[in-house]
Amino acid sequence: MDVVRVGTAGLRTRPLRVVLSALGVAIGIAAMVAVVGISTSSRASLDRSLDALGTNLLTVGPGKSFFGEESHLPSSAPAMVSRIGPVTSVSSTGRVAGARVYRTDRVPASSTGGIAVLAASPSLLPTVGGAVASGSWLGFGAAPVVVLGSRTASLLGVSSPGLRVWLGERWFTVVGVLSPVPLAPALDTAALISWSAATELDFDGYPTTIYARTRPDAVTAVASVLAATANPSAPNEVQVSRPSDALAARSAVDRAFTGLLLGLGAVALLVGGVGVANTMVISVLERRAEIGLRRALGARRVQIRLQFLTESLLLSLLGAAVTVVYALLRSWPAVVPLWAVGSSLVATLVVGVLAGLAPAVRAARLSPTLALVSAT
């Protein structure tokens, strides 16, 4: 307690310098903890999404022929894929190439907005893990109704069902708007109509994307036979992918970016440590009289070293306290792992020890007589 009391007395006599030095440490610690916390929160959200959507979704699409020409999947491909044992559900979409969708019939034909018109199976939403934000989903009939993807609704200015859009040179009634579909982003920028309605718009009947849900333990096995099953005559013209891999890749990019930001935080913490060291060196030079008087009154070198080392540690811990107080005042809702909190505190102590060690040793080596003489 005596050492802490003496150490805090040294800090209280120079409040402005202490605040500036502590701020440097606080910035470094806050940068490191915030980076880890934000990245961890982002990955936790992504993991929750993957758990909810599942990683057992596979997609099948047409590739190119041996001569580089566009190929297509057979119309029987969805039924063939559904016969694979571990496959639990199958759905498909087909691009209606000649159809375009507009807000009204007065919009120029060239202003498509990149919106695709897709024929969709009734079981599409449960297969891809999608949901209707408002309205309802498609039925089996050929009624002129359409469900808009989340992005499509925004582009067309449709906020709720009931409105009509100009699709394939005829009016279609919007019966639903989808929520974003992370595992099937192509649906976000599409206008979805029933398979029966698509046949009235010169739809060729070929599926362009097949979505297959499998048992989680059989994803790899099913993926290896999907191409040959979907198109037995030309399996080399089939592309098989796993949508969740894209989300996992994004997580890997987040981890790499986190490493870069942690490096920047470490540099900021180092700069804060240099500020603490500079404060302690100047403190030794300014307090020669105090050091000489304490030595003359019987203080040993180890006690002088301990005094200045304690000041350095308190200065660093003050920086950590500033970070904690600021985070509490801002009410940051972040997921911060315990190792990040522990390592930041350890880093604070290490910075304090390294920054204050040399000045503390220098102060302890001052001769009492020379210190008093130089001070006067």
Short mmCIF file of C-alpha atoms in Angstrom, two decimals, residues 177-344:
data_model
loop_
_atom_site.label_atom_id
_atom_site.label_comp_id
_atom_site.label_asym_id
_atom_site.label_seq_id
_atom_site.Cartn_x
_atom_site.Cartn_y
_atom_site.Cartn_z
CA VAL A 177 -41.95 -10.20 -51.52
CA LEU A 178 -39.07 -12.38 -50.32
CA SER A 179 -36.61 -11.74 -47.54
CA PRO A 180 -32.93 -11.87 -48.59
CA VAL A 181 -31.78 -15.44 -49.26
CA PRO A 182 -28.09 -15.76 -48.28
CA LEU A 183 -27.62 -19.22 -49.80
CA ALA A 184 -29.35 -18.31 -53.07
CA PRO A 185 -28.53 -14.64 -53.77
CA ALA A 186 -29.74 -14.99 -57.39
CA LEU A 187 -33.30 -15.01 -56.02
CA ASP A 188 -32.83 -11.54 -54.52
CA THR A 189 -32.65 -10.00 -58.00
CA ALA A 190 -35.32 -12.13 -59.63
CA ALA A 191 -39.03 -12.11 -60.35
CA LEU A 192 -40.40 -15.58 -59.63
CA ILE A 193 -43.41 -17.07 -61.40
CA SER A 194 -44.88 -20.56 -61.35
CA TRP A 195 -43.67 -23.21 -63.78
CA SER A 196 -47.11 -23.34 -65.39
CA ALA A 197 -47.25 -19.58 -65.91
CA ALA A 198 -43.75 -19.65 -67.42
CA THR A 199 -44.81 -22.13 -70.12
CA GLU A 200 -47.17 -19.46 -71.45
CA LEU A 201 -44.20 -17.10 -71.91
CA ASP A 202 -42.25 -19.31 -74.32
CA PHE A 203 -40.28 -20.96 -71.52
CA ASP A 204 -38.21 -23.86 -72.84
CA GLY A 205 -38.76 -25.96 -69.71
CA TYR A 206 -35.08 -26.55 -68.93
CA PRO A 207 -34.01 -25.92 -65.32
CA THR A 208 -31.07 -23.56 -64.97
CA THR A 209 -30.42 -24.17 -61.26
CA ILE A 210 -31.29 -27.21 -59.17
CA TYR A 211 -31.17 -26.91 -55.38
CA ALA A 212 -30.71 -30.14 -53.42
CA ARG A 213 -30.75 -30.62 -49.65
CA THR A 214 -28.92 -33.66 -48.36
CA ARG A 215 -28.24 -35.31 -45.06
CA PRO A 216 -25.40 -33.38 -43.36
CA ASP A 217 -23.20 -36.48 -43.23
CA ALA A 218 -23.57 -37.17 -46.96
CA VAL A 219 -22.87 -33.81 -48.57
CA THR A 220 -19.52 -34.81 -50.06
CA ALA A 221 -20.81 -38.15 -51.30
CA VAL A 222 -23.85 -36.61 -52.96
CA ALA A 223 -21.78 -33.85 -54.54
CA SER A 224 -19.57 -36.46 -56.21
CA VAL A 225 -22.52 -38.08 -58.04
CA LEU A 226 -24.71 -35.05 -58.76
CA ALA A 227 -23.21 -34.23 -62.15
CA ALA A 228 -23.60 -37.76 -63.50
CA THR A 229 -27.11 -38.01 -62.06
CA ALA A 230 -28.38 -34.68 -63.40
CA ASN A 231 -27.01 -35.21 -66.90
CA PRO A 232 -25.90 -38.82 -67.45
CA SER A 233 -25.07 -38.25 -71.11
CA ALA A 234 -22.73 -35.30 -70.44
CA PRO A 235 -21.68 -35.05 -66.77
CA ASN A 236 -18.75 -32.84 -67.78
CA GLU A 237 -21.24 -30.15 -68.78
CA VAL A 238 -22.64 -29.84 -65.26
CA GLN A 239 -21.43 -27.50 -62.52
CA VAL A 240 -21.93 -28.49 -58.88
CA SER A 241 -21.34 -26.02 -56.02
CA ARG A 242 -21.98 -25.61 -52.32
CA PRO A 243 -23.39 -22.12 -51.52
CA SER A 244 -22.27 -22.22 -47.88
CA ASP A 245 -18.64 -22.33 -49.08
CA ALA A 246 -18.96 -18.70 -50.16
CA LEU A 247 -20.03 -17.69 -46.66
CA ALA A 248 -17.18 -19.72 -45.17
CA ALA A 249 -14.76 -17.97 -47.53
CA ARG A 250 -16.07 -14.62 -46.32
CA SER A 251 -15.34 -15.72 -42.77
CA ALA A 252 -11.76 -16.59 -43.78
CA VAL A 253 -11.36 -13.13 -45.31
CA ASP A 254 -12.67 -11.59 -42.09
CA ARG A 255 -10.05 -13.51 -40.10
CA ALA A 256 -7.26 -12.29 -42.40
CA PHE A 257 -8.51 -8.72 -42.15
CA THR A 258 -8.71 -9.07 -38.38
CA GLY A 259 -5.04 -10.07 -38.29
CA LEU A 260 -4.12 -6.92 -40.20
CA LEU A 261 -6.13 -4.69 -37.87
CA LEU A 262 -4.65 -6.42 -34.82
CA GLY A 263 -1.22 -5.52 -36.15
CA LEU A 264 -2.29 -1.88 -36.41
CA GLY A 265 -3.63 -2.06 -32.85
CA ALA A 266 -0.32 -3.49 -31.67
CA VAL A 267 1.51 -0.58 -33.31
CA ALA A 268 -0.83 1.86 -31.57
CA LEU A 269 -0.15 0.10 -28.26
CA LEU A 270 3.59 0.33 -28.91
CA VAL A 271 3.27 4.06 -29.55
CA GLY A 272 1.39 4.35 -26.25
CA GLY A 273 4.21 2.47 -24.52
CA VAL A 274 6.76 4.88 -25.97
CA GLY A 275 4.67 7.73 -24.55
CA VAL A 276 4.71 6.10 -21.11
CA ALA A 277 8.48 5.58 -21.33
CA ASN A 278 8.97 9.20 -22.35
CA THR A 279 6.83 10.39 -19.42
CA MET A 280 8.82 8.29 -16.96
CA VAL A 281 12.21 9.45 -18.28
CA ILE A 282 11.17 13.10 -17.98
CA SER A 283 9.72 12.36 -14.55
CA VAL A 284 13.11 11.02 -13.37
CA LEU A 285 14.90 14.12 -14.65
CA GLU A 286 12.43 16.49 -13.00
CA ARG A 287 12.31 14.68 -9.66
CA ARG A 288 16.01 14.43 -8.85
CA ALA A 289 15.51 16.35 -5.64
CA GLU A 290 12.80 13.96 -4.50
CA ILE A 291 14.97 10.95 -5.38
CA GLY A 292 18.00 12.40 -3.59
CA LEU A 293 15.97 13.25 -0.50
CA ARG A 294 14.45 9.76 -0.31
CA ARG A 295 17.86 8.17 -0.72
CA ALA A 296 19.31 10.47 1.96
CA LEU A 297 16.51 9.47 4.33
CA GLY A 298 17.38 5.79 3.90
CA ALA A 299 15.44 4.58 0.88
CA ARG A 300 17.24 1.76 -0.90
CA ARG A 301 17.76 1.41 -4.64
CA VAL A 302 15.21 -1.37 -4.92
CA GLN A 303 12.60 0.87 -3.29
CA ILE A 304 13.30 3.68 -5.77
CA ARG A 305 13.08 1.23 -8.66
CA LEU A 306 9.81 -0.15 -7.30
CA GLN A 307 8.38 3.35 -6.92
CA PHE A 308 8.93 4.34 -10.55
CA LEU A 309 7.98 0.92 -11.86
CA THR A 310 4.71 1.20 -9.94
CA GLU A 311 4.06 4.61 -11.47
CA SER A 312 4.58 3.15 -14.94
CA LEU A 313 2.22 0.25 -14.27
CA LEU A 314 -0.43 2.55 -12.84
CA LEU A 315 -0.10 4.78 -15.88
CA SER A 316 -0.65 1.83 -18.21
CA LEU A 317 -3.56 0.48 -16.15
CA LEU A 318 -5.10 3.94 -16.28
CA GLY A 319 -5.10 3.61 -20.07
CA ALA A 320 -6.91 0.28 -19.75
CA ALA A 321 -9.44 1.83 -17.37
CA VAL A 322 -10.13 4.63 -19.86
CA THR A 323 -10.91 2.00 -22.50
CA VAL A 324 -13.32 0.13 -20.21
CA VAL A 325 -15.14 3.28 -19.12
CA TYR A 326 -15.55 4.49 -22.69
CA ALA A 327 -16.89 1.11 -23.83
CA LEU A 328 -19.42 1.07 -20.97
CA LEU A 329 -20.55 4.61 -21.75
CA ARG A 330 -21.05 3.70 -25.41
CA SER A 331 -22.91 0.46 -24.51
CA TRP A 332 -21.14 -1.48 -27.23
CA PRO A 333 -22.93 -4.81 -27.82
CA ALA A 334 -19.94 -6.89 -28.83
CA VAL A 335 -18.85 -10.47 -28.36
CA VAL A 336 -15.32 -10.24 -26.98
CA PRO A 337 -13.55 -13.53 -26.21
CA LEU A 338 -11.90 -13.91 -22.82
CA TRP A 339 -8.50 -14.43 -24.41
CA ALA A 340 -8.71 -10.97 -26.00
CA VAL A 341 -9.52 -9.32 -22.68
CA GLY A 342 -6.79 -11.27 -20.88
CA SER A 343 -4.17 -10.63 -23.54
CA SER A 344 -4.96 -6.90 -23.56
#
